[in-house]
Coordinates of N, CA and C in Angstrom, one line a residue:
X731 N 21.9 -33.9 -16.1 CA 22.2 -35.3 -16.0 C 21.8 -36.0 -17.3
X732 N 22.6 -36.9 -18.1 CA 22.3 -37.3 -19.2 C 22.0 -38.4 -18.7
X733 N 21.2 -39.1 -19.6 CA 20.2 -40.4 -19.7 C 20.6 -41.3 -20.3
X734 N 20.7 -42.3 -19.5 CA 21.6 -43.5 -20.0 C 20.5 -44.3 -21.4
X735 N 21.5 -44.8 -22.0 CA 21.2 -45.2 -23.3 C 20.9 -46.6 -23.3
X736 N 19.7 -46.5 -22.6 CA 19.5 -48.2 -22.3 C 17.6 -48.1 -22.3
X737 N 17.2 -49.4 -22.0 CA 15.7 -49.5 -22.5 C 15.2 -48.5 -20.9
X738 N 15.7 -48.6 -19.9 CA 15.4 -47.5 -18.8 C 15.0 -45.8 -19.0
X739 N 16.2 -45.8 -19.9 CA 16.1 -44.2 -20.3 C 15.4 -44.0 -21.3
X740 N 15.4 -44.9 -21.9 CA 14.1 -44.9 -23.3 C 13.3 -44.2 -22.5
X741 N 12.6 -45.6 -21.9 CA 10.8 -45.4 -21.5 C 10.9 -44.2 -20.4
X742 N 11.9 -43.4 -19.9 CA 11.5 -42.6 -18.9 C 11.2 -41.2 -19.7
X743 N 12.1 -41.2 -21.1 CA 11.7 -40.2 -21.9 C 10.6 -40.1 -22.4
X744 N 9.8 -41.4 -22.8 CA 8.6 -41.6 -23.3 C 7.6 -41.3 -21.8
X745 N 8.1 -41.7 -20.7 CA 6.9 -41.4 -20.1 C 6.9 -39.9 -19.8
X746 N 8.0 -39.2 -19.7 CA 8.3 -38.1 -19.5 C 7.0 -36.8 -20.5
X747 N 7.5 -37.4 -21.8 CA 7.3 -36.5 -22.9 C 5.9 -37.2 -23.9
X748 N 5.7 -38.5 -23.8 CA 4.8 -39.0 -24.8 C 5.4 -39.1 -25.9
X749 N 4.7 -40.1 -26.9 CA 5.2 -40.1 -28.3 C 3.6 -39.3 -29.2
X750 N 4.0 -38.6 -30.1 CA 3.3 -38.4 -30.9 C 2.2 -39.1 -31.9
X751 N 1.1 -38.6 -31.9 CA 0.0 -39.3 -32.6 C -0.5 -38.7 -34.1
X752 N 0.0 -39.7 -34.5 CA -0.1 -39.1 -36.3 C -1.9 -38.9 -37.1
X753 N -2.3 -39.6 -35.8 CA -4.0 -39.3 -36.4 C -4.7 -38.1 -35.7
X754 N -3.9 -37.7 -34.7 CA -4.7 -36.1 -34.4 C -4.5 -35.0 -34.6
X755 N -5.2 -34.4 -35.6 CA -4.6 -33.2 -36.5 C -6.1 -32.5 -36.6
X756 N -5.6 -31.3 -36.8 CA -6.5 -30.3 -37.1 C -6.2 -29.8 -38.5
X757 N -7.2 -29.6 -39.5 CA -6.6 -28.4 -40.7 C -7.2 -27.3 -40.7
X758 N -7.2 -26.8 -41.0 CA -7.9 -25.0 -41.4 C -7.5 -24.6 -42.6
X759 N -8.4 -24.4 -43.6 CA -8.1 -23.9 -44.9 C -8.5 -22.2 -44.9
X760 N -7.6 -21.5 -45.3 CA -8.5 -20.1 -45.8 C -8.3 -19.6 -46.7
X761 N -9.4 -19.6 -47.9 CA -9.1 -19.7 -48.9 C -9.3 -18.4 -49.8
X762 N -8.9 -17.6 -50.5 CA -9.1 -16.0 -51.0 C -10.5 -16.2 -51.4
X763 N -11.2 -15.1 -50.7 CA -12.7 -14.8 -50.9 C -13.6 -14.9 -52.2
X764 N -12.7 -14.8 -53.1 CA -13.0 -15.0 -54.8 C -13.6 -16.5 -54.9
X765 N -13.0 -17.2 -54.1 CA -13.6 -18.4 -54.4 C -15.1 -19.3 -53.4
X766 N -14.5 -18.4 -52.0 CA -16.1 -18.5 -50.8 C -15.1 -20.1 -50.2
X767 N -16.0 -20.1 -49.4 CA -15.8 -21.0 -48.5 C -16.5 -22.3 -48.2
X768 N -16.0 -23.5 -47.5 CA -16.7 -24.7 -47.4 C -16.4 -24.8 -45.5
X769 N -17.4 -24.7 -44.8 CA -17.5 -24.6 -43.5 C -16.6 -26.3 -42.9
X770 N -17.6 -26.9 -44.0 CA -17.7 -28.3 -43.6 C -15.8 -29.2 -44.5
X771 N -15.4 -27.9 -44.8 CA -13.7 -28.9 -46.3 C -12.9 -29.7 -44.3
X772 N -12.8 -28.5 -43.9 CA -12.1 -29.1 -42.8 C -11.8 -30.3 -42.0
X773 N -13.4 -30.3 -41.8 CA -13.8 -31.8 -41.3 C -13.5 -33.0 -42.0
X774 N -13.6 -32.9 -43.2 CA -13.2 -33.7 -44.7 C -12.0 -34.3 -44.5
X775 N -11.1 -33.4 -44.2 CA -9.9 -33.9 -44.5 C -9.2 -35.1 -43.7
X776 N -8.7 -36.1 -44.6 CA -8.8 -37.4 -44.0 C -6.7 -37.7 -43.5
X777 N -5.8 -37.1 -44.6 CA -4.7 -37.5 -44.5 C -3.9 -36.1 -45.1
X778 N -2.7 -35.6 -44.6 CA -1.7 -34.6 -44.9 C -0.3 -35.0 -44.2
X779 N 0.4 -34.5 -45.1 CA 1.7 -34.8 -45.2 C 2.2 -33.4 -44.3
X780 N 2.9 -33.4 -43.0 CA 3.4 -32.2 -42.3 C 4.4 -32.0 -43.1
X781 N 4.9 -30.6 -42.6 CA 6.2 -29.5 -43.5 C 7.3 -30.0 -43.8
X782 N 7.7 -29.8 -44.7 CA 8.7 -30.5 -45.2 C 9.8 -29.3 -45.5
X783 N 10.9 -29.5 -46.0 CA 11.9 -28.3 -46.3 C 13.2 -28.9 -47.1
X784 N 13.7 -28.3 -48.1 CA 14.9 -28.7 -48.4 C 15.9 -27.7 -48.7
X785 N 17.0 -27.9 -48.8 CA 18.2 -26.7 -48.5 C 18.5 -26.9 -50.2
X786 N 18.9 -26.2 -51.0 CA 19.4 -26.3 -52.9 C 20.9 -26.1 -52.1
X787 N 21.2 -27.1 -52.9 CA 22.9 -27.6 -53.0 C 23.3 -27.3 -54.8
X788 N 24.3 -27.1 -54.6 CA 25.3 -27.4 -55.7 C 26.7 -27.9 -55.7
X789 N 27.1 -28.4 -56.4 CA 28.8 -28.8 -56.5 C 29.2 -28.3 -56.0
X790 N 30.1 -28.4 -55.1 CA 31.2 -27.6 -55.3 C 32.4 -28.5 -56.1
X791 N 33.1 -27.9 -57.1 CA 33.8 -28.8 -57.7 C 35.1 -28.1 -58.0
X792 N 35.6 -27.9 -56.9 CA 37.4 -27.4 -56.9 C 38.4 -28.1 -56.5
X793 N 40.0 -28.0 -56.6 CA 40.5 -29.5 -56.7 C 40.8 -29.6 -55.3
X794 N 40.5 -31.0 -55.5 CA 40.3 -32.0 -54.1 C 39.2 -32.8 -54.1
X795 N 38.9 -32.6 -52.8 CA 36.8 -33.4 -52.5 C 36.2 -32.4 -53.6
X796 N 35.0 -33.3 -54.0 CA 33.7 -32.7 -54.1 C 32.9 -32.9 -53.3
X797 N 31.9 -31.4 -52.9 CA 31.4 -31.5 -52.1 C 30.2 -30.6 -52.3
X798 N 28.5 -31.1 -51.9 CA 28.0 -30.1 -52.2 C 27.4 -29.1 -51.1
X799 N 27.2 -27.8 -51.5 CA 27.6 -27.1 -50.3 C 25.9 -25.8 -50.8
X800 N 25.0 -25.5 -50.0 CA 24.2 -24.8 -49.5 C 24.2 -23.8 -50.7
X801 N 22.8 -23.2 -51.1 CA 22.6 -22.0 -52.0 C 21.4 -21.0 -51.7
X802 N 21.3 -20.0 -51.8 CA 19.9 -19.8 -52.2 C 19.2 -19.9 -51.2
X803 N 17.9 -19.8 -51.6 CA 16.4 -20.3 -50.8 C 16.3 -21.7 -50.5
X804 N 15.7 -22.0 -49.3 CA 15.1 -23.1 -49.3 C 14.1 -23.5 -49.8
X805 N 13.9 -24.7 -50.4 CA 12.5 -25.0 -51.2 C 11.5 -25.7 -50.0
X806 N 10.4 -25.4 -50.6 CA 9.3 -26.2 -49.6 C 8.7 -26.9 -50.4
X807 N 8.6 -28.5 -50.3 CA 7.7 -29.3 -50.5 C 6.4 -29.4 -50.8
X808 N 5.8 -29.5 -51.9 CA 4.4 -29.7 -51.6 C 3.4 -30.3 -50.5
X809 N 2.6 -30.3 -50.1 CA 1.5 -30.5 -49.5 C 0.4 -31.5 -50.0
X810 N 0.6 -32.9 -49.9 CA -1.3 -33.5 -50.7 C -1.7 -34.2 -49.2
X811 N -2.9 -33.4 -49.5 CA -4.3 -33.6 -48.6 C -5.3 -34.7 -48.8
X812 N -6.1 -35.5 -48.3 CA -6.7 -36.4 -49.1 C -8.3 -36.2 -48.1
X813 N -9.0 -35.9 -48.8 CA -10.2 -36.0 -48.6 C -11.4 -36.8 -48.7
X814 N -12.6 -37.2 -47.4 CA -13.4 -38.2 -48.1 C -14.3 -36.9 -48.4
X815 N -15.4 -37.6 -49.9 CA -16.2 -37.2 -50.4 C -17.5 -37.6 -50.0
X816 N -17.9 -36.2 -49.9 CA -19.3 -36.5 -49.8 C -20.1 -37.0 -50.9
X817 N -22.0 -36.8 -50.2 CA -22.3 -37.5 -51.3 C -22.4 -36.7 -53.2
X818 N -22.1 -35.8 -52.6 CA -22.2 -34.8 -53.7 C -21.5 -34.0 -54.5
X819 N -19.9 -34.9 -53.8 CA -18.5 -34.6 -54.2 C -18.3 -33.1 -54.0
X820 N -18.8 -32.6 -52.8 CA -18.5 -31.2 -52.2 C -17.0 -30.6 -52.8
X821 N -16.1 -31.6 -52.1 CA -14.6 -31.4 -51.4 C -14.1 -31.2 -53.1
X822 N -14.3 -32.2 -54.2 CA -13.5 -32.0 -55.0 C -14.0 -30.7 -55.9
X823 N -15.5 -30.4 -56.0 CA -16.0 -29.4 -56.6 C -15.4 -28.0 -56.0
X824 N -15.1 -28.2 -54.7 CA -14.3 -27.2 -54.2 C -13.0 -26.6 -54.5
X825 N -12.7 -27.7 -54.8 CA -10.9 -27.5 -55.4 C -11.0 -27.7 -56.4
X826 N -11.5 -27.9 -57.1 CA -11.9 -27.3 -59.0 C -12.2 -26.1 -59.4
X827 N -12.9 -25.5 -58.4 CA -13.4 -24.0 -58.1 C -12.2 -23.3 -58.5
X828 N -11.3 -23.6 -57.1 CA -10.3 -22.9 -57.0 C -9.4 -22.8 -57.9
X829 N -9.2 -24.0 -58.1 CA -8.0 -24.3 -59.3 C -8.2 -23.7 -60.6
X830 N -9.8 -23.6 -60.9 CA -10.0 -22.8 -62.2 C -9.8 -21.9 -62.3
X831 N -10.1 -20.9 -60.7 CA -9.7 -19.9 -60.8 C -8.6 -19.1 -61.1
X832 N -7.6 -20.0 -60.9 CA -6.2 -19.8 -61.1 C -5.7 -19.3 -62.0
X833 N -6.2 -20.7 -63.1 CA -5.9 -20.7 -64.4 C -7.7 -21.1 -65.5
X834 N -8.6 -19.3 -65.8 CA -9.5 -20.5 -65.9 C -9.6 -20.5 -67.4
X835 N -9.9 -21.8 -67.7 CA -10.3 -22.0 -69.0 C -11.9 -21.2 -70.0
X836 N -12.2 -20.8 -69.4 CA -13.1 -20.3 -69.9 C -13.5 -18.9 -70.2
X837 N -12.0 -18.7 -70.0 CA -11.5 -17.2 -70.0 C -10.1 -16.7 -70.9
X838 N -10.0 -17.9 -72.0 CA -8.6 -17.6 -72.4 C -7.6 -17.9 -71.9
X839 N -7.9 -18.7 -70.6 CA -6.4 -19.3 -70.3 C -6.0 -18.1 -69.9
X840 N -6.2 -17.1 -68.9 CA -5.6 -15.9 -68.1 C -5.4 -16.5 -66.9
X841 N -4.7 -16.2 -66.7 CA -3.8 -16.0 -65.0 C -4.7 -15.4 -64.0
X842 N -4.7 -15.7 -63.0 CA -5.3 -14.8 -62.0 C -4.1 -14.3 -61.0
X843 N -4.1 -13.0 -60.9 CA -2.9 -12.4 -59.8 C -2.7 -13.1 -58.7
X844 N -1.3 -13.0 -58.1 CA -1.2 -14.6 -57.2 C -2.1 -14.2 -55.9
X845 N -2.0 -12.7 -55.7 CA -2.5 -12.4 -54.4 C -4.1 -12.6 -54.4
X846 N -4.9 -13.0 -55.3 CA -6.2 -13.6 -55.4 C -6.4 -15.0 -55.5
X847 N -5.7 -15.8 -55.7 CA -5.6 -16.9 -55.8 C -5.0 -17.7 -54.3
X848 N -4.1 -17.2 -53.9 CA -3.6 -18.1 -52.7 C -4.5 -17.2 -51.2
X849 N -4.2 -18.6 -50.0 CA -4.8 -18.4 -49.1 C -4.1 -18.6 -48.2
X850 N -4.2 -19.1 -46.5 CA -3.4 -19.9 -45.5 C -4.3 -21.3 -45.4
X851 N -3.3 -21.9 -44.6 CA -3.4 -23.2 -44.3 C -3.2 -23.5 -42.8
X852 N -3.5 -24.2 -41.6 CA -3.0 -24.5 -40.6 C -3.2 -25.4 -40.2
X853 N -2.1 -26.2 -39.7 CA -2.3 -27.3 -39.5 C -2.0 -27.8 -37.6
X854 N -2.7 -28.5 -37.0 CA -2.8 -28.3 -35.6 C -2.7 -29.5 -35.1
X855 N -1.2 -30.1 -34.5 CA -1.8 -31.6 -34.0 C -1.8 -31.1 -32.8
X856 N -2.7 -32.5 -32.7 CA -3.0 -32.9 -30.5 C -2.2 -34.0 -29.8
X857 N -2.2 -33.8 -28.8 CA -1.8 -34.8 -28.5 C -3.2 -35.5 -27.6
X858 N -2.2 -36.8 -27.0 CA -3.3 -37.6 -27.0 C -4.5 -37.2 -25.6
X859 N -4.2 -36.2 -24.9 CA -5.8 -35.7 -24.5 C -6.6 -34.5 -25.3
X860 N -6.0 -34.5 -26.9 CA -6.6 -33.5 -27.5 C -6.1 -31.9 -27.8
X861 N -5.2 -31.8 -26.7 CA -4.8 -30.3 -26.2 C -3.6 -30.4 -27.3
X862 N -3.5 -28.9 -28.3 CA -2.6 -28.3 -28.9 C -1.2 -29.1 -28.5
X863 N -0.5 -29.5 -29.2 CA 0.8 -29.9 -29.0 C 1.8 -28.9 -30.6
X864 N 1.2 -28.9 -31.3 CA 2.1 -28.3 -32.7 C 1.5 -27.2 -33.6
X865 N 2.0 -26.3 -34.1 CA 0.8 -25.5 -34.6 C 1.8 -25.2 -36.2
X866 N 1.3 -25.2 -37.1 CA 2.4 -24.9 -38.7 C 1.1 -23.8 -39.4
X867 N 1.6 -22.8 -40.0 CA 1.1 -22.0 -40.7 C 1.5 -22.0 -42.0
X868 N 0.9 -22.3 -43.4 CA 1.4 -22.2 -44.2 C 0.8 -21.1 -45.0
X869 N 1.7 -20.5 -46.1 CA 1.2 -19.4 -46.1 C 1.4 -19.6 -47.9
X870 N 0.4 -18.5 -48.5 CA 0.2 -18.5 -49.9 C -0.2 -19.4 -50.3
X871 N -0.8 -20.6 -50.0 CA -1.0 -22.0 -50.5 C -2.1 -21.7 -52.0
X872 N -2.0 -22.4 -52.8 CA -2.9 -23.0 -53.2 C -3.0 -24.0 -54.1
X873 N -4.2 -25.4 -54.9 CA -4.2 -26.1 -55.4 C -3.7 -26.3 -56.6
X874 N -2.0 -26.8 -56.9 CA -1.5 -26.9 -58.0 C -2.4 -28.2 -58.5
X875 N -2.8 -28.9 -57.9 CA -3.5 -30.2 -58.9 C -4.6 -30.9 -58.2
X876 N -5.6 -31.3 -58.7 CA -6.7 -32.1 -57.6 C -7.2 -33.3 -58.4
X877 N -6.6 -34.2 -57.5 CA -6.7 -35.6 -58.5 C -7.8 -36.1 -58.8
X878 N -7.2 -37.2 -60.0 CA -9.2 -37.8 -60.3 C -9.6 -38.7 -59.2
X879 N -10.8 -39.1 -59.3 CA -11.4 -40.2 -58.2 C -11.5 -41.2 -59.3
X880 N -11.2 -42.4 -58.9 CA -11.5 -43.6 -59.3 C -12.7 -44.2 -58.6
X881 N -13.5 -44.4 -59.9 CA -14.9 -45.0 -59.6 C -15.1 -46.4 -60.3
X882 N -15.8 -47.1 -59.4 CA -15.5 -48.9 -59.6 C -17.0 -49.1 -59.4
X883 N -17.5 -50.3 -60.5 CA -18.7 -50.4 -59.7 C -18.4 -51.9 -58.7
X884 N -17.4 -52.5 -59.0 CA -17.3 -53.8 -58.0 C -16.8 -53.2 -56.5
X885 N -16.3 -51.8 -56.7 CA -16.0 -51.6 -55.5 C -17.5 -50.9 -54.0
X886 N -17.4 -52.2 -53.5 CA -18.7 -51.7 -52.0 C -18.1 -51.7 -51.1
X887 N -19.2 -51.0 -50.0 CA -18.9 -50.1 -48.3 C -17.4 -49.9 -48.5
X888 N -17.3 -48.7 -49.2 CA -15.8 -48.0 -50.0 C -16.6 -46.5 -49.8
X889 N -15.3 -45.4 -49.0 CA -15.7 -44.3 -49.8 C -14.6 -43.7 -50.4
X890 N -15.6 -42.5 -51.0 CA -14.8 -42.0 -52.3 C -13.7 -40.9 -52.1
X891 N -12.9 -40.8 -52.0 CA -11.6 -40.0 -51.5 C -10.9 -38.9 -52.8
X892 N -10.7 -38.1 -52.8 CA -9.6 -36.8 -53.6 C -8.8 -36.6 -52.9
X893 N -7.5 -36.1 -53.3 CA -6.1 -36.3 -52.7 C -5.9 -34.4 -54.0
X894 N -5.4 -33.6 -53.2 CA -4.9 -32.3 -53.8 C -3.8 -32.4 -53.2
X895 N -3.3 -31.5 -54.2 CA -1.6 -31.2 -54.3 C -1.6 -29.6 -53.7
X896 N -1.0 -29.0 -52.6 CA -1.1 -27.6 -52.1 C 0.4 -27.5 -52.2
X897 N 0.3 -26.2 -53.2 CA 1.9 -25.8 -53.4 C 2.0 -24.6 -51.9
X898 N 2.9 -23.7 -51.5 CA 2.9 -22.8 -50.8 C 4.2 -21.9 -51.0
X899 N 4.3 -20.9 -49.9 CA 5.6 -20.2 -50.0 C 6.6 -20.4 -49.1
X900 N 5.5 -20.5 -47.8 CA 6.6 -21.0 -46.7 C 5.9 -21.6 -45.4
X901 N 6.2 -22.0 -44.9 CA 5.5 -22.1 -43.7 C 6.7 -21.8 -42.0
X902 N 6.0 -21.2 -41.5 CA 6.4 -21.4 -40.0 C 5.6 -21.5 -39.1
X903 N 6.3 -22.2 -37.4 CA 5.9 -22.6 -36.6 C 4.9 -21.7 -35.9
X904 N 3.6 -21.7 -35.3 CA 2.9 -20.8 -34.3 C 3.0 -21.1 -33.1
X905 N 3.1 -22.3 -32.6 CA 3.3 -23.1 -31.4 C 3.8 -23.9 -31.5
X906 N 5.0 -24.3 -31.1 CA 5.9 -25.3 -30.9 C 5.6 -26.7 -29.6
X907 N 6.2 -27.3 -29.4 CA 6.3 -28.3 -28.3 C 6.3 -27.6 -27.4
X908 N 5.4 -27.5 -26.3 CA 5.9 -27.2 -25.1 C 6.1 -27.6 -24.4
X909 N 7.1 -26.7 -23.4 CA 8.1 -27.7 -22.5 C 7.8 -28.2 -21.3
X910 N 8.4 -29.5 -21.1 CA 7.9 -29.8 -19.5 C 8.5 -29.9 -18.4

């Protein structure tokens, strides 16, 4: 039976199904052991951007329409996370760690093998009694950039936030919507 497209059928979907809540999220970081772990980065984390995807197009340019039409791999979107800072700037000394690792300077500018460098990511929303509604796995991730903090002294009862850039390879779903 389809559902009439009126303010009726709205709200019965909505009460049916609920709308989603963009402030309840879980992250999980795991990051390659080379670098160790922050029990508490988790908790930290204040704002993230869910999965994104894009399809590579090209021309097609033969006579008639142009049109662009599907190639290749799909690209995936970066990732920026934004974190509040402790008092001791844990979160960003965290992802400096890492990031140096990558690429560190104090070593000639060597590379580190990718499979030492990258980790997973997961990301978990709830809905609104808390309980699992979405589950994303991202996999290979790690910190292509970790921005600077802007420090003010006119700025009070302010805290201090880092925003990283998490590149990755792919992500897929672990739990989806489940059905009602």
């Amino acid at each position: 039976m389809a559902l009439a497209f009126n303010v009726d059928g709205f709200t019965s979907v909505i009460a049916a199904r609920g709308l989603a809540s963009p402030n309840k999220f879980i992250v999980k970081i795991t990051n390659p052991t080379s670098v160790g772990a922050d029990p508490e980065l988790d908790i930290m984390c204040e704002t993230i951007s869910f999965a994104g995807r894009n399809v590579q197009t090209i021309m097609d340019l033969q006579y008639g329409l142009r049109r662009e039409i599907a190639y290749n791999a799909p690209v995936y979107t970066p990732i920026t996370l934004g974190f509040l800072c402790t008092d001791a700037y844990r979160e960003k000394d965290y992802f400096d760690k890492w990031n140096n690792f990558i690429v560190d300077s104090n070593k000639g500018f060597d590379v580190a093998y990718y499979k030492h460098y990258t980790g997973t990511m997961t990301v978990t929303t709830l809905d609104r009694n808390g309980k699992k509604s979405n589950e994303m796995e991202y996999q290979d991730v790690y910190p292509k950039s970790v921005n600077s903090i802007e420090l003010n002294h006119s700025t009070q009862n302010s805290v201090a936030r880092v925003s990283v850039e998490m590149i990755y390879s792919q992500w897929k779903t672990l739990r989806g919507v489940p059905k009602r």
